[in-house]
Amino acid sequence: MRNVDAERVRALPLFSGVSDELFRDVTGGCFLQKFPAGTTLLMEGDPVDFLYVLLDGSVELGASWNDKETTLAVLQPVSTFILAAVVLEADALMSAQTIERSDILMLSGEALRRAMKEDAQFGFAVAQELSGCYRGLVRSIKNQRLRGGLERLANYLITQRVKQGGGETFTLPHEKRLLASLLGMTPENLSRAFSTIADYGVVVNGPQVTIARPVVLERLAKPDPLIDNHRPHGLGPVGEAQRERGLGDHSPQAGL
Amino acid sequence: MRNVDAERVRALPLFSGVSDELFRDVTGGCFLQKFPAGTTLLMEGDPVDFLYVLLDGSVELGASWNDKETTLAVLQPVSTFILAAVVLEADALMSAQTIERSDILMLSGEALRRAMKEDAQFGFAVAQELSGCYRGLVRSIKNQRLRGGLERLANYLITQRVKQGGGETFTLPHEKRLLASLLGMTPENLSRAFSTIADYGVVVNGPQVTIARPVVLERLAKPDPLIDNHRPHGLGPVGEAQRERGLGDHSPQAGL
DNA sequence: CGGACGCCTTGACTTACATCAATCGCCACC
DNA sequence: GGTGGCGATTGATGTAAGTCAAGGCGTCCG
């Protein structure tokens, strides 16, 4: 692992309170791998032996059943994933695959569990991270069950605007097909939702989105701090836990 | 707190590995309260100062937005709830209210966090519990997004059958209106789903349900261990973590 | 004994969303 | 300079689910 990468991992909230020695223990037998776009890292039901840390690129977490698929989250660096499965030594409940070329660090699950049992501070940090992920999922379910497709899109756009600095115009971070899956709808429906939402002052030009009248859009979206989590996206690594505590950002579709 | 109750709490997986001393510390300043049916214990957005432990009765965890409501989980004894909010000292993302007369133990959140930072074993147990809850929610989202209402009902019935011993006939544990909300549909729609599902050998008589031809029903339900978690319900207290590891039961709608 | 209430059910209707199919635009590649 | 492929869009249509309204059937209570 390069030194730069080590520092980025070290700076994760997960490792903030731990000693250098423990950090070395945990990151001892780790791999740093580069994967091309579209690589499946993990399939549903696979046993999980490593904690994954996304250092560069992006990763989709998804699930499927009966020939249907859905996207549960799209991760941006720096994020850890499948922490819960590692803690329980359980099989993965979702699949993970790279969206673009990605650098991924793989930490030994066994070393991680050992460290948790030895260092209460670290165990607490893990519990905080898990709590943040948990709350992200609660937000996601509320978003899914209580809002319609149009409202989900409107809130997503508002979240993105804030996350990207709050300017009038911003860029969609993913392909629309992926965004549709993340929002729990079909690409066709997302397209229609975009054209409907034009009436609320949203102008779409490819991946460029301009929110002309935020007030009007908010009247449609009715954003709620108990579902959405608007914060300017972290300078510096921000864990799920911190975001949940109001020190960083969290969207309903992130988490884990 | 009565001795019987103390033992039941002590037997929770959360406290399985901890010393008597630490257990006394955590349960030191705790209350045992009895609430009548329909009492709101917590509203969305409330600050959370206690970890709740349901000892008797049942509790609904719900959420609302824009005049819509939904049920996220119905808890049975012995379960803890709002652990994630306690760990993060954050506001509640869901509301909690008693369904029937319930005995609820309230443990100091502050004492709990202190204990986690002192005792790595306990911290680990908390992390395991959180992981189990997290995975329960992942199952719940998959259930919600990938299946239709009829399929959700079918799988719910199969889960209940197993949970209640696997006999031909079992009893619905809740009112149908509540069940509908838990399954993410309206009471009217649930009623229709029940009549549709009669074609698959399900006979409903008030709260009594008989599954005449399980094989036929399973062909409709297509249960999946990565969504559903069929296990005979615990003799003895079984935490989320253990259930996730295959030592107990877990349905998609349970989980903190 | 009636009556009121709550829960469940049923039917007609509306709305939201998925599906199927065709087309367009864009970019890469030959 | 095609041309093939992929994503996005658009329209037509089907299906699932929510809504509104009415009625049945218990239980509790005056």
Coordinates of C-alpha atoms (C1' of nucleotides) in Angstrom, one line a residue:
Chain A
M1 CA 0.0 0.0 0.0
R2 CA 1.3 3.4 -0.9
N3 CA 1.9 5.9 1.9
V4 CA -0.7 8.3 0.5
D5 CA -3.3 5.5 0.6
A6 CA -2.3 4.5 4.1
E7 CA -2.9 8.0 5.2
R8 CA -6.3 8.2 3.6
V9 CA -7.3 5.0 5.4
R10 CA -5.8 6.2 8.6
A11 CA -7.9 9.3 8.4
L12 CA -11.1 7.4 8.3
P13 CA -13.2 8.0 11.4
L14 CA -13.1 4.3 11.9
F15 CA -9.5 4.6 12.8
S16 CA -9.4 8.0 14.3
G17 CA -9.0 7.0 17.9
V18 CA -6.8 4.0 17.6
S19 CA -3.1 3.7 18.3
D20 CA -0.6 3.4 15.4
E21 CA 0.2 -0.1 16.6
L22 CA -3.4 -1.3 16.4
F23 CA -3.7 0.4 13.0
R24 CA -0.7 -1.5 11.8
D25 CA -2.2 -4.8 13.1
V26 CA -5.4 -4.3 11.3
T27 CA -3.9 -3.2 8.0
G28 CA -1.1 -5.7 8.3
G29 CA -2.2 -8.4 5.8
C30 CA -4.1 -6.1 3.5
F31 CA -4.2 -5.9 -0.3
L32 CA -4.6 -2.9 -2.5
Q33 CA -6.2 -3.9 -5.8
K34 CA -7.1 -2.0 -8.9
F35 CA -10.2 -3.2 -10.7
P36 CA -11.5 -2.2 -14.1
A37 CA -15.1 -0.9 -14.5
G38 CA -17.8 -3.5 -14.2
T39 CA -15.9 -5.9 -12.1
T40 CA -18.0 -8.0 -9.7
L41 CA -16.3 -7.8 -6.3
L42 CA -18.9 -9.8 -4.4
M43 CA -22.1 -11.6 -5.2
E44 CA -25.1 -12.1 -2.9
G45 CA -24.6 -15.1 -0.7
D46 CA -20.8 -15.1 -0.9
P47 CA -18.9 -15.6 2.3
V48 CA -17.2 -12.4 3.3
D49 CA -13.6 -12.5 4.5
F50 CA -12.5 -8.9 4.0
L51 CA -13.5 -5.4 4.8
Y52 CA -13.4 -3.4 1.6
V53 CA -12.3 0.2 1.5
L54 CA -13.0 2.1 -1.7
L55 CA -10.1 4.5 -2.2
D56 CA -10.8 5.6 -5.8
G57 CA -13.5 5.1 -8.3
S58 CA -17.0 4.1 -7.4
V59 CA -18.9 1.0 -6.4
E60 CA -22.5 -0.1 -6.7
L61 CA -24.2 -2.2 -4.0
G62 CA -27.1 -4.1 -5.4
A63 CA -29.5 -6.9 -4.8
S64 CA -31.6 -9.2 -6.9
W65 CA -34.4 -11.7 -6.6
N66 CA -36.4 -13.5 -9.2
D67 CA -34.7 -11.9 -12.2
K68 CA -35.3 -8.4 -10.8
E69 CA -32.5 -6.1 -9.7
T70 CA -32.1 -3.0 -7.7
T71 CA -29.4 -0.7 -6.6
L72 CA -29.1 -0.1 -2.9
A73 CA -26.3 2.4 -2.8
V74 CA -23.5 3.9 -4.9
L75 CA -20.4 4.5 -3.0
Q76 CA -17.8 7.3 -3.4
P77 CA -14.3 7.3 -2.0
V78 CA -13.4 7.0 0.8
S79 CA -16.0 4.5 2.1
T80 CA -15.9 1.1 3.7
F81 CA -18.4 -1.5 2.8
I82 CA -19.8 -4.8 4.0
L83 CA -18.7 -4.0 7.5
A84 CA -21.8 -5.7 9.0
A85 CA -21.1 -9.0 7.3
V86 CA -17.5 -8.9 8.5
V87 CA -18.5 -8.3 12.1
L88 CA -20.8 -11.3 12.0
E89 CA -18.7 -13.5 9.8
A90 CA -21.8 -13.8 7.7
D91 CA -22.6 -14.1 4.0
A92 CA -23.1 -11.0 1.9
L93 CA -26.7 -9.9 1.5
M94 CA -25.8 -7.7 -1.4
S95 CA -23.6 -7.7 -4.4
A96 CA -20.8 -5.2 -5.1
Q97 CA -19.5 -4.2 -8.4
T98 CA -17.2 -1.4 -9.7
I99 CA -18.8 1.3 -11.8
E100 CA -15.6 2.7 -13.0
R101 CA -11.9 1.8 -12.6
S102 CA -11.5 1.6 -8.8
D103 CA -8.8 1.2 -6.2
I104 CA -9.9 -1.0 -3.4
L105 CA -8.2 -1.9 -0.2
M106 CA -9.1 -5.2 1.4
L107 CA -8.5 -5.6 5.1
S108 CA -8.6 -9.0 6.8
G109 CA -11.9 -9.5 8.5
E110 CA -10.3 -11.7 11.1
A111 CA -7.7 -9.1 12.0
L112 CA -10.5 -6.5 12.3
R113 CA -12.6 -8.6 14.6
R114 CA -9.5 -9.4 16.7
A115 CA -8.8 -5.7 17.0
M116 CA -12.3 -4.9 18.0
K117 CA -12.1 -7.4 20.9
E118 CA -8.8 -6.0 22.0
D119 CA -9.4 -2.3 21.7
A120 CA -12.6 -0.8 23.2
Q121 CA -12.0 2.5 21.5
F122 CA -11.8 0.8 18.1
G123 CA -14.8 -1.3 18.9
F124 CA -16.7 1.8 19.7
A125 CA -15.7 3.4 16.4
V126 CA -17.0 0.4 14.5
A127 CA -20.2 0.6 16.4
Q128 CA -20.5 4.2 15.5
E129 CA -19.9 3.5 11.9
L130 CA -22.5 0.7 11.9
S131 CA -25.0 2.9 13.6
G132 CA -24.5 5.5 10.9
C133 CA -25.0 2.9 8.2
Y134 CA -28.1 1.6 9.9
R135 CA -29.6 5.0 10.1
G136 CA -28.8 5.6 6.4
L137 CA -30.9 2.5 5.6
V138 CA -33.7 3.7 7.8
R139 CA -33.7 6.9 5.8
S140 CA -33.7 4.9 2.6
I141 CA -36.7 2.8 3.6
K142 CA -38.6 5.9 4.6
N143 CA -37.7 7.5 1.3
Q144 CA -38.9 4.4 -0.5
R145 CA -42.1 3.8 1.3
L146 CA -43.4 7.2 2.0
R147 CA -42.6 9.1 -1.2
G148 CA -43.5 8.6 -4.8
G149 CA -41.0 8.5 -7.6
L150 CA -41.3 12.2 -8.5
E151 CA -40.7 13.2 -4.9
R152 CA -37.7 10.9 -4.6
L153 CA -36.2 12.5 -7.7
A154 CA -36.9 16.0 -6.5
N155 CA -35.3 15.3 -3.1
Y156 CA -32.3 13.6 -4.8
L157 CA -31.7 16.7 -6.9
I158 CA -31.9 19.0 -3.9
T159 CA -29.5 16.8 -2.1
Q160 CA -27.1 16.8 -5.0
R161 CA -27.3 20.5 -5.4
V162 CA -26.3 21.1 -1.8
K163 CA -23.6 18.4 -1.9
Q164 CA -22.0 19.9 -4.9
G165 CA -21.7 23.4 -3.4
G166 CA -25.2 24.8 -3.7
G167 CA -24.7 26.5 -7.1
E168 CA -27.5 26.8 -9.6
T169 CA -26.1 24.1 -11.8
F170 CA -24.6 20.8 -11.0
T171 CA -23.7 17.5 -12.6
L172 CA -25.4 14.1 -12.2
P173 CA -22.8 11.8 -10.7
H174 CA -24.1 8.7 -12.5
E175 CA -25.7 7.5 -15.6
K176 CA -29.4 8.0 -15.6
R177 CA -30.1 4.2 -15.8
L178 CA -28.1 3.8 -12.6
L179 CA -29.8 6.7 -11.0
A180 CA -33.2 5.2 -11.8
S181 CA -32.2 2.0 -10.2
L182 CA -31.0 3.8 -7.1
L183 CA -34.3 5.7 -6.9
G184 CA -36.2 2.5 -7.3
M185 CA -37.7 3.1 -10.6
T186 CA -37.3 2.2 -14.3
P187 CA -35.2 4.4 -16.7
E188 CA -38.3 5.1 -18.7
N189 CA -40.0 6.4 -15.6
L190 CA -37.1 8.5 -14.5
S191 CA -37.1 10.1 -17.9
R192 CA -40.7 11.0 -17.6
A193 CA -40.2 12.2 -14.1
F194 CA -37.5 14.6 -15.4
S195 CA -39.8 16.0 -18.0
T196 CA -42.6 16.4 -15.4
I197 CA -40.2 18.1 -13.0
A198 CA -39.4 20.7 -15.7
D199 CA -42.6 22.5 -14.6
Y200 CA -40.9 23.1 -11.3
G201 CA -37.9 24.9 -12.7
V202 CA -35.5 22.0 -13.3
V203 CA -33.7 22.2 -16.6
V204 CA -31.8 19.1 -17.7
N205 CA -29.1 19.0 -20.3
G206 CA -27.5 15.7 -20.5
P207 CA -25.8 15.2 -17.1
Q208 CA -26.1 19.0 -16.4
V209 CA -29.0 19.9 -14.1
T210 CA -30.0 23.5 -13.3
I211 CA -32.5 24.2 -10.6
A212 CA -33.9 27.6 -11.6
R213 CA -36.3 28.1 -8.8
P214 CA -35.3 26.1 -5.7
V215 CA -38.2 27.3 -3.7
V216 CA -40.7 25.9 -6.1
L217 CA -38.9 22.6 -6.2
E218 CA -38.8 22.4 -2.5
R219 CA -42.5 22.9 -2.3
L220 CA -42.8 19.7 -4.3
A221 CA -40.0 17.8 -2.6
K222 CA -40.8 18.7 1.0
P223 CA -37.3 17.7 2.2
D224 CA -37.1 16.4 5.8
P225 CA -34.0 16.1 8.0
L226 CA -35.4 12.8 9.2
I227 CA -35.2 11.3 5.7
D228 CA -32.7 13.4 3.8
N229 CA -29.4 14.5 5.1
H230 CA -28.2 17.6 3.4
R231 CA -24.7 18.7 4.1
P232 CA -21.9 19.9 1.9
H233 CA -19.8 16.8 1.1
G234 CA -16.8 16.3 3.2
L235 CA -13.6 17.9 2.9
G236 CA -11.6 15.1 4.4
P237 CA -13.0 11.7 5.0
V238 CA -16.3 11.6 6.7
G239 CA -17.7 8.3 8.0
E240 CA -21.3 7.3 8.2
A241 CA -21.4 8.0 11.8
Q242 CA -20.2 11.6 11.6
R243 CA -22.6 12.3 8.8
E244 CA -25.4 11.0 10.9
R245 CA -24.3 13.2 13.8
G246 CA -24.5 16.2 11.6
L247 CA -20.8 16.7 10.8
G248 CA -21.0 15.5 7.3
D249 CA -23.3 14.5 4.5
H250 CA -25.6 11.6 4.0
S251 CA -28.1 10.9 1.3
P252 CA -30.9 8.3 1.8
Q253 CA -29.3 6.1 -0.8
A254 CA -25.9 5.9 0.8
G255 CA -25.2 3.7 3.9
L256 CA -23.1 0.7 4.5
Chain B
M1 CA -36.3 -4.0 38.6
R2 CA -37.5 -7.4 39.6
N3 CA -35.0 -10.2 39.7
V4 CA -36.8 -12.2 37.0
D5 CA -36.6 -9.2 34.7
A6 CA -32.9 -8.6 35.5
E7 CA -32.2 -12.2 34.5
R8 CA -34.0 -11.8 31.2
V9 CA -32.0 -8.7 30.4
R10 CA -28.8 -10.4 31.5
A11 CA -29.5 -13.2 29.2
L12 CA -29.6 -11.0 26.1
P13 CA -26.7 -11.7 23.7
L14 CA -25.8 -8.0 24.2
F15 CA -24.8 -8.8 27.7
S16 CA -23.6 -12.4 27.3
G17 CA -19.9 -11.8 27.5
V18 CA -19.7 -9.1 30.1
S19 CA -18.8 -9.2 33.7
D20 CA -21.4 -8.9 36.5
E21 CA -19.8 -5.7 37.5
L22 CA -20.2 -4.1 34.1
F23 CA -23.7 -5.3 33.9
R24 CA -24.5 -3.6 37.2
D25 CA -22.9 -0.4 35.9
V26 CA -25.0 -0.4 32.7
T27 CA -28.2 -1.3 34.4
G28 CA -27.5 0.9 37.4
G29 CA -29.8 3.9 36.8
C30 CA -32.5 2.1 34.9
F31 CA -36.3 2.3 35.0
L32 CA -38.8 -0.4 34.5
Q33 CA -42.0 1.1 33.3
K34 CA -45.4 -0.3 32.4
F35 CA -47.2 1.4 29.6
P36 CA -50.8 0.9 28.5
A37 CA -51.6 0.0 24.8
G38 CA -51.2 2.9 22.4
T39 CA -48.7 4.9 24.3
T40 CA -46.2 6.8 22.3
L41 CA -42.8 6.2 23.7
L42 CA -40.9 8.2 21.2
M43 CA -41.6 10.5 18.3
E44 CA -39.5 11.0 15.2
G45 CA -37.0 13.6 15.8
D46 CA -36.9 13.3 19.6
P47 CA -33.6 13.2 21.2
V48 CA -32.8 9.7 22.6
D49 CA -31.4 9.3 26.0
F50 CA -32.2 5.7 26.8
L51 CA -31.8 2.3 25.3
Y52 CA -35.2 0.7 25.5
V53 CA -35.7 -3.0 26.2
L54 CA -39.1 -4.5 25.6
L55 CA -39.7 -7.1 28.3
D56 CA -43.4 -7.8 27.7
G57 CA -46.0 -6.7 25.3
S58 CA -45.3 -5.4 21.8
V59 CA -44.1 -2.2 20.2
E60 CA -44.5 -0.7 16.8
L61 CA -41.7 1.2 15.2
G62 CA -43.0 3.6 12.5
A63 CA -42.3 6.6 10.5
S64 CA -44.2 9.3 8.7
W65 CA -43.9 12.0 6.1
N66 CA -46.4 14.3 4.5
D67 CA -49.4 12.8 6.3
K68 CA -48.4 9.3 5.2
E69 CA -47.4 6.6 7.7
T70 CA -45.8 3.3 7.6
T71 CA -44.7 0.6 10.0
L72 CA -41.1 -0.4 9.9
A73 CA -41.1 -3.2 12.5
V74 CA -43.2 -4.8 15.2
L75 CA -41.1 -5.9 18.2
Q76 CA -41.7 -8.9 20.4
P77 CA -40.1 -9.4 23.8
V78 CA -37.2 -9.6 24.5
S79 CA -35.8 -6.9 22.1
T80 CA -33.8 -3.8 22.4
F81 CA -34.6 -0.8 20.3
I82 CA -33.1 2.5 19.1
L83 CA -29.6 1.2 19.9
A84 CA -28.1 3.1 16.9
A85 CA -29.4 6.4 18.0
V86 CA -28.1 5.8 21.5
V87 CA -24.6 5.0 20.2
L88 CA -24.5 8.2 18.2
E89 CA -26.3 10.4 20.7
A90 CA -28.6 11.3 17.8
D91 CA -32.3 12.0 17.3
A92 CA -34.7 9.2 16.7
L93 CA -35.5 8.5 13.0
M94 CA -38.5 6.5 13.9
S95 CA -41.4 6.7 16.3
A96 CA -42.2 4.0 18.8
Q97 CA -45.5 3.1 20.4
T98 CA -46.9 0.3 22.4
I99 CA -49.4 -2.0 20.7
E100 CA -50.5 -3.7 23.9
R101 CA -49.8 -3.2 27.5
S102 CA -46.0 -3.4 27.7
D103 CA -43.2 -3.6 30.2
I104 CA -40.3 -1.6 29.1
L105 CA -36.9 -1.2 30.6
M106 CA -35.0 2.0 30.0
L107 CA -31.2 1.9 30.3
S108 CA -29.1 5.1 30.5
G109 CA -27.6 5.8 27.1
E110 CA -24.7 7.6 28.7
A111 CA -23.9 4.6 30.9
L112 CA -24.1 2.3 27.9
R113 CA -21.7 4.4 25.8
R114 CA -19.3 4.5 28.8
A115 CA -19.4 0.8 29.2
M116 CA -18.7 0.3 25.5
K117 CA -15.6 2.5 25.7
E118 CA -14.4 0.6 28.8
D119 CA -15.1 -3.0 27.8
A120 CA -14.1 -4.2 24.4
Q121 CA -16.1 -7.4 24.8
F122 CA -19.2 -5.4 25.4
G123 CA -18.4 -3.0 22.5
F124 CA -18.1 -6.0 20.3
A125 CA -21.4 -7.4 21.4
V126 CA -23.0 -4.0 20.6
A127 CA -21.4 -4.0 17.2
Q128 CA -22.7 -7.5 16.6
E129 CA -26.2 -6.5 17.6
L130 CA -26.1 -3.4 15.3
S131 CA -24.8 -5.6 12.4
G132 CA -27.7 -7.9 12.9
C133 CA -30.2 -5.0 12.9
Y134 CA -28.5 -3.5 9.8
R135 CA -28.8 -6.8 7.9
G136 CA -32.4 -7.0 9.0
L137 CA -33.0 -3.7 7.3
V138 CA -31.2 -4.8 4.2
R139 CA -33.5 -7.7 4.0
S140 CA -36.5 -5.4 4.5
I141 CA -35.4 -3.1 1.6
K142 CA -34.9 -6.0 -0.7
N143 CA -38.3 -7.4 0.3
Q144 CA -39.9 -4.1 -0.4
R145 CA -38.2 -3.2 -3.7
L146 CA -38.0 -6.6 -5.4
R147 CA -41.3 -8.2 -4.5
G148 CA -44.9 -7.3 -5.1
G149 CA -47.5 -7.1 -2.4
L150 CA -48.8 -10.6 -3.0
E151 CA -45.3 -12.1 -2.8
R152 CA -44.6 -10.2 0.4
L153 CA -47.7 -11.6 2.0
A154 CA -46.9 -15.1 0.8
N155 CA -43.4 -14.9 2.3
Y156 CA -44.7 -13.4 5.5
L157 CA -47.1 -16.3 5.9
I158 CA -44.4 -18.9 5.3
T159 CA -42.2 -17.1 7.8
Q160 CA -44.9 -17.1 10.4
R161 CA -45.7 -20.7 9.9
V162 CA -42.1 -21.7 10.5
K163 CA -41.8 -19.3 13.4
Q164 CA -44.9 -20.8 15.1
G165 CA -43.7 -24.4 14.9
G166 CA -44.4 -25.3 11.3
G167 CA -47.9 -26.7 11.9
E168 CA -50.6 -26.5 9.3
T169 CA -52.4 -23.7 11.1
F170 CA -51.2 -20.7 12.9
T171 CA -52.4 -17.3 14.2
L172 CA -51.6 -13.9 12.8
P173 CA -49.8 -12.1 15.6
H174 CA -51.2 -8.7 14.8
E175 CA -54.3 -7.0 13.6
K176 CA -54.6 -7.0 9.8
R177 CA -54.4 -3.3 9.5
L178 CA -51.1 -3.3 11.3
L179 CA -49.9 -6.2 9.2
A180 CA -50.8 -4.3 6.0
S181 CA -48.8 -1.3 7.2
L182 CA -45.9 -3.6 8.0
L183 CA -46.0 -5.2 4.6
G184 CA -46.2 -1.7 3.0
M185 CA -49.7 -1.9 1.7
T186 CA -53.2 -0.6 2.5
P187 CA -55.6 -2.7 4.5
E188 CA -57.9 -2.9 1.5
N189 CA -55.1 -4.3 -0.6
L190 CA -54.1 -6.8 2.0
S191 CA -57.7 -8.0 2.2
R192 CA -57.7 -8.5 -1.6
A193 CA -54.3 -10.2 -1.4
F194 CA -55.7 -12.7 1.1
S195 CA -58.5 -13.6 -1.2
T196 CA -56.2 -14.0 -4.2
I197 CA -53.9 -16.2 -2.2
A198 CA -56.7 -18.5 -1.4
D199 CA -56.0 -20.0 -4.8
Y200 CA -52.7 -21.2 -3.4
G201 CA -54.2 -23.1 -0.6
V202 CA -54.3 -20.5 2.1
V203 CA -57.4 -20.5 4.2
V204 CA -58.1 -17.5 6.4
N205 CA -60.5 -17.5 9.3
G206 CA -60.2 -14.3 11.3
P207 CA -56.7 -14.5 12.7
Q208 CA -56.4 -18.2 12.0
V209 CA -54.4 -19.1 8.9
T210 CA -54.1 -22.5 7.4
I211 CA -51.7 -23.3 4.7
A212 CA -53.1 -26.4 3.0
R213 CA -50.5 -26.8 0.3
P214 CA -47.2 -25.3 1.4
V215 CA -45.5 -26.4 -1.8
V216 CA -47.9 -24.5 -4.0
L217 CA -47.5 -21.4 -1.8
E218 CA -43.8 -21.6 -1.9
R219 CA -43.9 -21.7 -5.7
L220 CA -45.5 -18.3 -5.5
A221 CA -43.5 -16.9 -2.7
K222 CA -40.0 -18.1 -3.8
P223 CA -38.5 -17.6 -0.4
D224 CA -34.8 -16.7 -0.3
P225 CA -32.4 -17.0 2.6
L226 CA -30.9 -13.7 1.5
I227 CA -34.2 -11.9 2.1
D228 CA -36.2 -14.1 4.5
N229 CA -34.8 -15.6 7.6
H230 CA -36.7 -18.7 8.6
R231 CA -35.9 -20.2 11.9
P232 CA -38.0 -21.5 14.7
H233 CA -38.4 -18.6 17.1
G234 CA -36.0 -18.7 20.0
L235 CA -36.4 -20.5 23.1
G236 CA -34.4 -18.1 25.2
P237 CA -33.5 -14.7 24.2
V238 CA -32.1 -14.4 20.7
G239 CA -30.5 -11.2 19.5
E240 CA -30.4 -9.8 16.0
A241 CA -26.9 -10.8 15.7
Q242 CA -27.4 -14.5 16.5
R243 CA -30.4 -14.6 14.2
E244 CA -28.4 -13.3 11.4
R245 CA -25.7 -15.9 12.0
G246 CA -28.3 -18.6 11.7
L247 CA -28.8 -19.4 15.3
G248 CA -32.2 -17.9 15.6
D249 CA -35.0 -16.3 13.7
H250 CA -35.3 -13.2 11.8
S251 CA -38.0 -11.9 9.4
P252 CA -37.5 -9.1 7.0
Q253 CA -39.8 -6.8 9.0
A254 CA -38.0 -7.3 12.3
G255 CA -34.7 -5.7 13.1
L256 CA -34.4 -2.7 15.4
Chain C
dC1 C1' -82.0 -4.9 23.5
dG2 C1' -80.5 -1.6 20.6
dG3 C1' -76.9 1.2 19.0
dA4 C1' -72.3 2.9 18.3
dC5 C1' -67.9 1.9 17.2
dG6 C1' -63.9 -0.4 15.1
dC7 C1' -62.2 -3.6 11.9
dC8 C1' -62.5 -6.0 7.9
dT9 C1' -64.3 -6.7 3.5
dT10 C1' -66.0 -5.7 -1.2
dG11 C1' -66.8 -3.1 -5.4
dA12 C1' -66.0 0.8 -8.6
dC13 C1' -62.8 4.0 -9.8
dT14 C1' -58.3 6.6 -10.3
dT15 C1' -53.5 6.9 -10.2
dA16 C1' -48.9 5.4 -10.3
dC17 C1' -45.8 2.6 -12.3
dA18 C1' -44.0 -1.2 -15.3
dT19 C1' -43.7 -3.0 -19.8
dC20 C1' -43.1 -3.2 -24.7
dA21 C1' -41.7 -1.1 -28.8
dA22 C1' -39.9 2.3 -31.7
dT23 C1' -36.9 6.2 -32.4
dC24 C1' -33.3 9.6 -31.6
dG25 C1' -28.7 11.2 -30.6
dC26 C1' -24.2 10.4 -29.5
dC27 C1' -19.8 8.4 -29.8
dA28 C1' -16.6 4.8 -31.0
dC29 C1' -14.7 2.2 -34.5
dC30 C1' -13.9 0.4 -38.9
Chain D
dG1 C1' -18.2 8.7 -43.8
dG2 C1' -20.6 5.3 -42.7
dT3 C1' -22.4 2.1 -39.2
dG4 C1' -23.1 -0.3 -35.1
dG5 C1' -24.1 0.0 -30.3
dC6 C1' -25.7 2.0 -26.2
dG7 C1' -28.1 5.1 -23.5
dA8 C1' -32.0 8.2 -23.4
dT9 C1' -36.4 9.4 -24.7
dT10 C1' -41.3 9.0 -26.2
dG11 C1' -45.7 6.8 -26.9
dA12 C1' -49.0 3.1 -26.3
dT13 C1' -50.7 -0.1 -23.4
dG14 C1' -51.1 -3.2 -19.3
dT15 C1' -51.0 -4.1 -14.5
dA16 C1' -50.5 -3.2 -9.6
dA17 C1' -51.8 -0.5 -6.0
dG18 C1' -54.1 3.5 -3.7
dT19 C1' -58.6 5.9 -3.0
dC20 C1' -63.4 6.5 -2.1
dA21 C1' -67.6 4.7 -0.6
dA22 C1' -70.6 1.3 1.2
dG23 C1' -71.8 -2.6 3.8
dG24 C1' -71.1 -6.7 7.1
dC25 C1' -70.0 -8.3 11.5
dG26 C1' -68.3 -8.6 15.7
dT27 C1' -67.7 -6.2 20.6
dC28 C1' -68.5 -3.1 24.1
dC29 C1' -71.7 -0.2 26.4
dG30 C1' -75.6 2.5 27.4

